[in-house]
XYZ file of C-alpha atoms in Angstrom:
558
model
C -18.787 -39.257 -36.043
C -15.791 -37.859 -37.941
C -13.785 -39.608 -40.636
C -10.653 -37.653 -39.743
C -7.734 -39.568 -38.281
C -4.461 -39.019 -36.424
C -1.495 -40.860 -37.951
C 2.116 -41.518 -36.973
C 4.796 -42.529 -39.484
C 8.494 -42.943 -38.646
C 10.801 -42.582 -41.657
C 13.999 -43.000 -39.639
C 15.005 -43.762 -36.060
C 12.537 -46.581 -35.408
C 14.438 -49.826 -35.828
C 17.832 -48.114 -35.708
C 19.720 -45.633 -33.545
C 20.205 -42.511 -35.624
C 18.685 -40.804 -38.708
C 15.591 -39.677 -36.803
C 12.620 -38.510 -38.854
C 9.013 -38.805 -37.697
C 5.753 -37.672 -39.297
C 2.420 -36.877 -37.649
C -0.742 -36.194 -39.615
C -4.338 -35.234 -38.896
C -7.265 -35.005 -41.274
C -9.271 -37.055 -43.780
C -7.433 -40.208 -44.869
C -5.003 -39.373 -47.652
C -5.473 -35.631 -47.112
C -4.010 -35.223 -43.631
C -2.131 -32.058 -42.739
C 1.378 -33.058 -41.681
C 4.177 -32.043 -39.347
C 7.712 -33.463 -39.361
C 9.782 -34.021 -36.232
C 13.563 -34.029 -36.787
C 15.640 -34.527 -39.911
C 18.719 -36.467 -38.860
C 21.549 -38.458 -40.367
C 23.401 -41.643 -39.619
C 26.985 -42.410 -40.524
C 28.399 -44.751 -43.173
C 30.909 -47.556 -42.835
C 33.461 -48.878 -45.289
C 31.867 -52.344 -45.415
C 28.423 -51.361 -46.676
C 28.670 -47.720 -47.805
C 32.273 -47.067 -48.903
C 33.075 -43.460 -49.751
C 29.687 -42.144 -48.604
C 29.774 -39.042 -46.394
C 26.359 -39.230 -44.700
C 23.196 -41.341 -44.807
C 19.865 -39.501 -44.760
C 16.241 -40.638 -44.655
C 14.503 -40.833 -48.027
C 11.747 -38.205 -47.809
C 10.160 -38.989 -51.184
C 6.833 -39.719 -49.473
C 6.958 -36.302 -47.805
C 8.208 -34.548 -50.935
C 5.183 -35.814 -52.859
C 2.985 -34.256 -50.152
C 5.027 -31.099 -49.531
C 1.939 -28.903 -49.979
C 0.419 -30.609 -46.925
C 3.408 -30.082 -44.569
C 2.600 -27.427 -41.986
C 5.979 -27.318 -40.222
C 9.213 -29.070 -39.278
C 10.189 -29.237 -35.585
C 13.744 -30.015 -34.425
C 13.994 -31.376 -30.882
C 17.739 -30.823 -30.346
C 21.090 -30.216 -32.012
C 22.531 -33.717 -32.345
C 23.468 -34.754 -35.887
C 21.075 -37.702 -35.843
C 18.235 -35.201 -35.354
C 19.322 -32.072 -37.265
C 22.134 -33.215 -39.576
C 19.939 -33.688 -42.672
C 18.038 -30.403 -42.344
C 20.104 -28.344 -44.783
C 20.228 -31.182 -47.332
C 16.526 -32.076 -47.258
C 14.811 -28.763 -46.522
C 14.763 -27.683 -50.200
C 12.682 -30.803 -50.962
C 10.103 -29.942 -48.274
C 10.196 -26.125 -48.111
C 8.241 -25.881 -44.857
C 8.700 -23.564 -41.856
C 11.250 -24.890 -39.326
C 10.956 -24.362 -35.576
C 13.588 -24.945 -32.896
C 14.829 -23.514 -29.643
C 17.613 -20.922 -29.631
C 20.737 -23.113 -29.406
C 19.372 -25.754 -31.785
C 18.306 -23.033 -34.212
C 21.784 -21.487 -34.154
C 23.382 -24.839 -35.018
C 20.811 -25.335 -37.776
C 21.421 -21.839 -39.144
C 25.141 -22.610 -39.495
C 24.237 -25.726 -41.484
C 21.818 -23.853 -43.725
C 24.366 -21.117 -44.341
C 27.000 -23.715 -45.278
C 24.610 -24.955 -47.997
C 23.828 -21.454 -49.256
C 20.334 -21.443 -47.737
C 18.802 -18.530 -45.792
C 19.373 -18.559 -42.038
C 15.871 -17.217 -41.386
C 14.442 -20.537 -42.587
C 14.428 -21.457 -38.880
C 12.145 -19.672 -36.420
C 13.379 -19.558 -32.807
C 10.753 -20.747 -30.340
C 10.572 -20.226 -26.591
C 9.734 -23.230 -24.398
C 6.392 -24.087 -22.899
C 3.872 -22.478 -22.378
C 4.618 -20.832 -25.741
C 2.963 -22.846 -28.511
C 3.339 -23.007 -32.293
C 0.131 -23.254 -34.306
C 0.689 -25.567 -37.283
C -2.615 -26.363 -39.006
C -4.560 -28.756 -36.736
C -1.504 -29.117 -34.467
C -0.438 -27.009 -31.509
C 3.156 -27.781 -30.527
C 5.058 -26.856 -27.350
C 8.733 -27.420 -26.567
C 9.076 -28.983 -23.094
C 12.655 -28.684 -21.736
C 14.446 -31.775 -20.475
C 18.035 -32.852 -19.927
C 20.249 -34.591 -22.480
C 23.901 -34.457 -23.561
C 23.381 -31.334 -25.661
C 21.860 -28.059 -24.387
C 18.213 -27.081 -24.824
C 16.919 -30.525 -25.701
C 13.147 -30.699 -25.646
C 10.262 -33.078 -25.752
C 7.371 -31.955 -27.931
C 3.872 -31.680 -26.547
C 1.672 -32.050 -29.629
C -2.003 -31.221 -29.192
C -4.431 -32.398 -31.870
C -8.219 -32.652 -32.155
C -7.808 -36.371 -31.436
C -5.730 -35.962 -28.294
C -2.365 -35.010 -26.837
C 0.918 -36.632 -27.909
C 4.233 -36.393 -26.074
C 7.223 -36.972 -28.330
C 10.123 -37.381 -25.916
C 13.086 -36.725 -28.203
C 16.325 -37.887 -26.559
C 16.513 -37.389 -22.816
C 17.882 -38.431 -19.446
C 16.733 -37.746 -15.909
C 19.531 -35.437 -14.768
C 18.771 -32.952 -11.974
C 22.224 -31.294 -12.340
C 23.386 -31.444 -15.980
C 26.122 -28.749 -15.560
C 24.992 -26.953 -18.747
C 21.382 -26.751 -19.874
C 18.099 -27.380 -18.121
C 17.655 -30.068 -15.464
C 15.057 -32.804 -15.496
C 11.953 -31.409 -13.819
C 9.349 -34.100 -13.064
C 6.808 -31.486 -11.969
C 6.711 -29.981 -15.452
C 5.818 -33.359 -16.974
C 3.263 -34.041 -14.248
C 1.659 -30.758 -15.333
C 1.678 -31.866 -18.980
C -0.192 -35.040 -18.036
C -2.650 -33.279 -15.708
C -3.577 -30.497 -18.155
C -4.840 -32.995 -20.698
C -4.638 -36.792 -20.767
C -1.762 -38.048 -22.927
C -3.058 -40.219 -25.730
C 0.380 -41.419 -26.884
C 3.960 -41.255 -25.640
C 6.609 -41.714 -28.347
C 9.650 -42.452 -26.226
C 13.456 -42.785 -26.498
C 14.503 -46.452 -26.167
C 18.300 -46.225 -26.458
C 19.216 -47.444 -22.956
C 16.299 -49.764 -22.261
C 18.729 -52.630 -21.580
C 20.680 -50.694 -18.914
C 19.212 -51.812 -15.597
C 20.518 -49.170 -13.165
C 19.250 -45.577 -12.952
C 21.145 -43.014 -14.997
C 23.850 -40.855 -13.413
C 24.188 -37.093 -13.472
C 26.759 -35.272 -15.575
C 27.795 -33.444 -12.405
C 29.227 -36.670 -10.905
C 32.147 -36.522 -13.373
C 33.691 -33.296 -12.053
C 35.679 -34.881 -9.204
C 37.108 -37.878 -11.108
C 38.077 -35.750 -14.106
C 39.751 -33.149 -11.938
C 41.743 -35.871 -10.175
C 42.753 -37.577 -13.426
C 43.905 -34.381 -15.130
C 45.537 -33.035 -11.987
C 47.670 -36.156 -11.503
C 48.701 -36.549 -15.148
C 52.147 -35.674 -16.429
C 52.981 -34.346 -19.861
C 50.303 -33.173 -22.241
C 46.720 -34.323 -21.615
C 44.306 -34.818 -24.508
C 40.600 -35.502 -24.030
C 38.095 -36.404 -26.712
C 34.335 -36.488 -26.425
C 31.303 -35.590 -28.515
C 31.613 -31.961 -29.635
C 27.926 -31.402 -28.896
C 28.339 -32.382 -25.230
C 28.888 -28.816 -24.088
C 28.525 -29.791 -20.437
C 31.382 -32.294 -20.769
C 33.548 -29.709 -22.512
C 32.976 -27.347 -19.612
C 33.689 -30.029 -16.994
C 36.950 -30.910 -18.755
C 37.927 -27.260 -19.117
C 37.161 -26.531 -15.451
C 39.272 -29.521 -14.403
C 42.145 -28.278 -16.556
C 41.921 -24.777 -15.134
C 41.925 -26.142 -11.580
C 45.098 -28.083 -12.472
C 46.879 -25.041 -13.868
C 46.537 -26.130 -17.484
C 45.571 -23.948 -20.433
C 42.842 -25.240 -22.722
C 43.006 -25.600 -26.491
C 40.021 -26.730 -28.555
C 40.976 -28.687 -31.684
C 38.437 -29.428 -34.402
C 35.967 -27.187 -36.215
C 32.909 -28.826 -34.638
C 34.338 -28.390 -31.139
C 35.044 -24.700 -31.624
C 31.679 -24.090 -33.271
C 29.720 -25.752 -30.465
C 31.443 -23.739 -27.739
C 31.125 -20.502 -29.705
C 27.432 -21.130 -30.394
C 26.738 -21.977 -26.748
C 28.434 -18.719 -25.727
C 26.628 -16.656 -28.377
C 23.223 -17.989 -27.317
C 23.887 -17.359 -23.613
C 23.919 -21.021 -22.577
C 27.614 -21.043 -21.692
C 28.658 -17.957 -19.755
C 31.719 -19.041 -17.784
C 33.827 -21.259 -20.042
C 37.534 -20.823 -19.202
C 39.669 -18.900 -21.719
C 41.267 -20.950 -24.491
C 44.538 -20.726 -26.383
C 45.403 -21.297 -30.040
C 47.342 -24.287 -31.465
C 50.242 -21.906 -32.110
C 50.334 -20.985 -28.422
C 50.334 -24.669 -27.466
C 53.645 -25.096 -29.282
C 55.226 -22.385 -27.123
C 54.077 -23.795 -23.756
C 55.439 -26.561 -21.496
C 53.540 -29.792 -22.169
C 52.564 -30.109 -18.494
C 50.571 -26.899 -18.807
C 48.207 -27.895 -21.623
C 44.920 -29.758 -22.055
C 43.735 -30.384 -25.605
C 40.012 -31.058 -26.051
C 39.659 -32.635 -29.489
C 37.086 -34.000 -31.917
C 37.011 -37.596 -33.134
C 35.878 -39.729 -30.197
C 34.244 -42.194 -32.619
C 37.339 -42.753 -34.753
C 36.412 -40.342 -37.551
C 39.260 -40.478 -40.044
C 39.653 -36.743 -40.625
C 39.024 -35.571 -37.059
C 41.726 -34.236 -34.729
C 42.028 -37.479 -32.714
C 42.822 -39.586 -35.775
C 45.305 -37.035 -37.085
C 47.132 -36.867 -33.759
C 47.262 -40.679 -33.758
C 48.817 -40.615 -37.232
C 51.580 -38.267 -36.088
C 50.839 -34.544 -36.014
C 47.964 -32.068 -36.162
C 48.489 -28.329 -36.673
C 52.081 -28.827 -35.633
C 51.171 -30.555 -32.361
C 52.416 -34.078 -31.733
C 52.114 -36.493 -28.824
C 55.025 -37.988 -26.941
C 55.672 -40.889 -24.621
C 54.117 -40.272 -21.219
C 51.304 -38.020 -22.460
C 47.751 -38.989 -21.495
C 44.822 -39.468 -23.878
C 41.323 -39.687 -22.356
C 38.302 -41.029 -24.230
C 35.506 -39.341 -22.238
C 32.815 -41.004 -24.303
C 31.150 -44.297 -25.119
C 32.039 -45.965 -28.389
C 28.900 -46.209 -30.502
C 28.284 -49.798 -31.683
C 29.875 -50.185 -35.100
C 32.726 -47.781 -34.352
C 34.810 -50.210 -32.289
C 37.302 -50.931 -35.072
C 38.278 -47.352 -35.975
C 38.430 -46.366 -32.296
C 40.549 -49.450 -31.488
C 42.872 -48.643 -34.377
C 43.464 -45.131 -33.021
C 44.029 -46.424 -29.505
C 46.676 -48.836 -30.792
C 48.399 -46.079 -32.750
C 48.523 -43.916 -29.630
C 49.765 -46.830 -27.532
C 52.613 -47.425 -29.986
C 53.710 -43.830 -29.340
C 53.919 -44.540 -25.610
C 50.834 -42.443 -24.832
C 48.897 -43.471 -21.699
C 45.323 -44.354 -22.682
C 42.290 -43.887 -20.475
C 38.804 -44.995 -21.499
C 35.578 -44.140 -19.685
C 36.519 -46.614 -16.897
C 33.058 -48.109 -16.700
C 31.368 -44.740 -16.269
C 33.944 -42.964 -14.100
C 34.723 -40.484 -16.883
C 31.528 -40.633 -18.934
C 27.777 -40.807 -18.379
C 25.149 -41.485 -21.009
C 22.748 -38.871 -22.282
C 19.854 -41.331 -22.468
C 17.375 -42.616 -19.909
C 18.049 -46.101 -18.530
C 15.325 -48.681 -17.897
C 14.323 -47.467 -14.393
C 14.189 -43.899 -15.744
C 11.891 -44.953 -18.576
C 9.573 -46.656 -16.093
C 9.520 -43.428 -14.051
C 8.572 -41.365 -17.098
C 5.795 -43.809 -18.038
C 4.340 -43.427 -14.568
C 4.506 -39.612 -14.694
C 3.100 -39.111 -18.187
C 0.497 -41.914 -17.858
C -0.021 -42.349 -21.610
C -2.965 -44.238 -23.054
C -0.514 -45.896 -25.443
C 3.269 -46.211 -25.639
C 5.144 -46.301 -28.949
C 8.893 -46.755 -28.461
C 11.262 -44.975 -30.867
C 14.986 -44.189 -31.228
C 16.275 -47.728 -30.997
C 17.006 -50.910 -32.879
C 14.169 -53.415 -33.152
C 15.291 -55.237 -30.002
C 15.237 -51.951 -28.071
C 11.741 -51.095 -29.294
C 10.438 -54.548 -28.454
C 11.894 -54.541 -24.947
C 10.575 -51.035 -24.312
C 7.108 -52.043 -25.506
C 7.243 -54.994 -23.122
C 7.928 -52.591 -20.237
C 4.827 -50.661 -21.153
C 2.683 -53.747 -21.515
C 3.853 -55.043 -18.119
C 2.679 -51.750 -16.599
C -0.744 -52.031 -18.215
C -0.051 -49.533 -21.036
C -1.130 -50.449 -24.565
C 2.186 -50.648 -26.399
C 3.201 -51.305 -29.997
C 6.405 -51.716 -31.963
C 6.210 -49.329 -34.922
C 9.213 -49.410 -37.242
C 10.374 -47.207 -40.104
C 7.823 -47.058 -42.898
C 4.899 -48.336 -40.826
C 2.072 -45.806 -40.757
C -0.325 -46.295 -37.840
C -3.680 -44.727 -37.031
C -3.630 -43.637 -33.385
C -7.055 -41.995 -33.344
C -8.543 -44.759 -31.226
C -7.355 -46.604 -28.150
C -4.542 -48.553 -29.814
C -2.245 -48.119 -32.854
C -3.696 -49.643 -36.037
C -1.410 -50.197 -39.071
C -2.930 -48.537 -42.139
C -0.176 -48.183 -44.734
C 3.373 -49.264 -45.530
C 5.899 -46.743 -46.902
C 9.182 -48.152 -48.210
C 11.804 -46.807 -45.731
C 14.582 -46.007 -48.202
C 17.766 -44.026 -47.655
C 19.629 -41.247 -49.409
C 23.421 -40.970 -49.486
C 25.401 -37.748 -49.434
C 28.261 -38.719 -51.717
C 30.709 -35.847 -52.031
C 28.457 -32.929 -52.884
C 25.599 -34.965 -54.386
C 22.549 -36.712 -52.985
C 22.076 -40.176 -54.495
C 19.566 -42.924 -53.853
C 20.661 -46.031 -51.994
C 19.361 -48.099 -54.928
C 20.843 -45.944 -57.701
C 23.691 -48.430 -58.105
C 26.536 -46.044 -57.310
C 27.547 -47.618 -54.001
C 26.740 -51.109 -55.264
C 29.187 -50.606 -58.160
C 31.761 -49.177 -55.766
C 31.528 -52.270 -53.581
C 31.841 -54.549 -56.617
C 34.977 -52.675 -57.702
C 36.412 -52.960 -54.189
C 35.700 -56.681 -54.014
C 36.669 -57.689 -57.551
C 39.124 -55.138 -58.932
C 38.902 -53.655 -62.399
C 40.243 -54.418 -65.878
C 40.208 -51.872 -68.720
C 40.390 -53.512 -72.168
C 41.159 -51.307 -75.192
C 41.349 -52.381 -78.838
C 41.534 -50.711 -82.248
C 39.875 -52.080 -85.424
C 40.572 -50.826 -88.959
C 38.132 -50.023 -91.753
C 37.960 -53.724 -92.639
C 37.091 -54.728 -89.046
C 40.530 -56.227 -88.529
C 42.420 -55.909 -85.247
C 45.246 -53.346 -85.412
C 48.095 -54.452 -83.163
C 47.247 -56.225 -79.923
C 44.688 -55.688 -77.224
C 45.886 -53.299 -74.511
C 44.925 -54.008 -70.887
C 45.184 -51.961 -67.685
C 44.418 -53.578 -64.324
C 43.586 -51.930 -61.028
C 43.168 -53.487 -57.579
C 44.349 -56.920 -58.707
C 47.385 -59.117 -58.170
C 50.318 -58.150 -60.404
C 51.152 -61.751 -61.364
C 48.993 -64.771 -62.054
C 49.422 -68.454 -61.278
C 51.676 -68.928 -64.316
C 54.205 -66.439 -62.884
C 53.741 -63.924 -65.704
C 52.320 -60.420 -65.232
C 48.547 -60.726 -65.121
C 48.090 -57.885 -67.609
C 50.397 -59.615 -70.108
C 48.438 -62.851 -69.792
C 45.167 -61.009 -70.354
C 46.523 -59.202 -73.410
C 47.756 -62.451 -74.949
C 44.554 -64.388 -74.292
C 42.271 -61.608 -75.502
C 44.355 -61.029 -78.644
C 44.207 -64.741 -79.467
C 40.445 -64.681 -78.881
C 40.013 -61.820 -81.379
C 42.340 -63.357 -83.935
C 40.152 -66.452 -83.916
C 36.877 -64.558 -84.014
C 34.807 -64.448 -87.164
C 34.124 -61.271 -89.127
C 30.471 -61.254 -88.001
C 31.494 -60.944 -84.333
C 34.091 -58.250 -85.105
C 31.429 -56.085 -86.797
C 29.030 -56.224 -83.791
C 30.241 -53.958 -80.957
C 27.715 -55.272 -78.419
C 28.550 -58.950 -78.980
C 32.276 -58.158 -79.160
C 32.187 -56.251 -75.894
C 30.291 -59.037 -74.143
C 32.688 -61.707 -75.473
C 35.776 -59.787 -74.316
C 34.223 -59.152 -70.902
C 33.391 -62.835 -70.472
C 36.888 -63.905 -71.595
C 38.641 -61.411 -69.280
C 36.603 -62.592 -66.296
C 37.367 -66.226 -67.110
C 41.116 -65.542 -67.404
C 40.914 -63.669 -64.107
C 39.257 -66.647 -62.427
C 41.884 -69.040 -63.840
C 44.938 -66.891 -63.079
C 44.194 -65.021 -59.850
C 40.976 -66.594 -58.551
C 38.866 -63.467 -59.145
C 36.340 -62.365 -61.745
C 37.131 -58.649 -62.133
C 34.786 -55.890 -63.240
C 35.619 -55.219 -66.905
C 35.293 -52.108 -69.077
C 35.803 -52.595 -72.827
C 36.676 -49.650 -75.115
C 36.360 -50.415 -78.852
C 37.748 -47.829 -81.295
C 37.224 -48.092 -85.048
C 39.009 -46.304 -87.894
C 36.578 -44.760 -90.347
C 36.900 -44.435 -94.128
C 37.737 -40.901 -95.274
């Protein structure tokens, strides 16, 4: 009997949609050899993470065990699976494996951070296998909304694992490989599947998923009947959608212009890696300005309301000299991710005020999801026949509902959330350790901890405003002149009708004039007294207790 065990530990993506990061380990407890699957990001919002650029999983647990990491495997090129690679790889310093298109996207990211492109090794799909310590890993192609997505077939001494990645059952995905049930039947027949870690995103959608190819006719009709300029936005990574839109434009006699760095990079990378061989020719923004509006389709970034993307800039007035006019058509060929409704709605209203005709996905007429719906998940369960099912890539309610599907079909199922390490050596997952599932923020060019206080202070400043108090004391610890105050993010006048800064200066000066010499000699007590007084005046005059910074300057004897 061996004391070695097989463990599974999600650090992101289990209990949320996004920021995927999963760890598998095999070996003696506490000395397991490890592999990492995906290093993704999620996106901030102004309510909880103002000013933050990206949110990444905290890999401190992995960093402390970096000498035990055999490899990092990236399932596909979506930001929530590969977006953190270039930021976190220096902490882990392990070999990275991905298929050709995914590797090319990752290499661009590494290069942008000044890291070597050859950090990533390009891997061919099954039956090719990567040996990584006690693990043997194969990339099994499946369909998704980005090319060359793959499930991972992970063989270990304790059994076979199938890690689904993101997927849908699409027999005709336009670009990329179709869903092939026979290939997954072969995976299950070669060796029994101990555990299926499975995408849960669309578990609440009750109808079978639809193929990307069903959009060609409706999009061609929409673009062909439109007048004026047509603009379409979708996810830049959805290369199949970009091609369907471009083909529809070409059939309607329109030239195609790609706006947005991510859009151009995705198409160029798909062409360079041989995935996209027949994309229609495109024109530059400068050429757009010289053409009749009826002859142009713009395909632009920013379907989720990103403030700096092309969609938002067009909605604000002009982008690269191009502006929209009354009667133009703007198509959102995408689904709004929960949480992005407000920025997307704001852009739609801005476009509507210009007289632009808006078209959303029309209940699926102009967009299909890249994730498996509930009947599709049931079909995959029945093909793979896992001994146990562990849902992933979903909020807690998604994981729980997915686990219930498995249980109803007689599959041992468990909800395993971020930070929960489980032993899957036996017949059912057994919790063995809890790792605090923290987050890291990319703030400008720096990585900071979610609990470092930076964002907390930023939120406090946003909620309460700020007061800067400056005073000068002479050699005898007497106040020279009056206190000087500068306010930011606060009402200009208080309840008494006077400027709030004037009221603060008067009250604080009177406070100091009445203070004893002992207080005036003690900077710490003086600073605390001024801060308390400023907050109290703020509460009385404007109904807020501002954040206060006190600067005390003292003249020194020669």
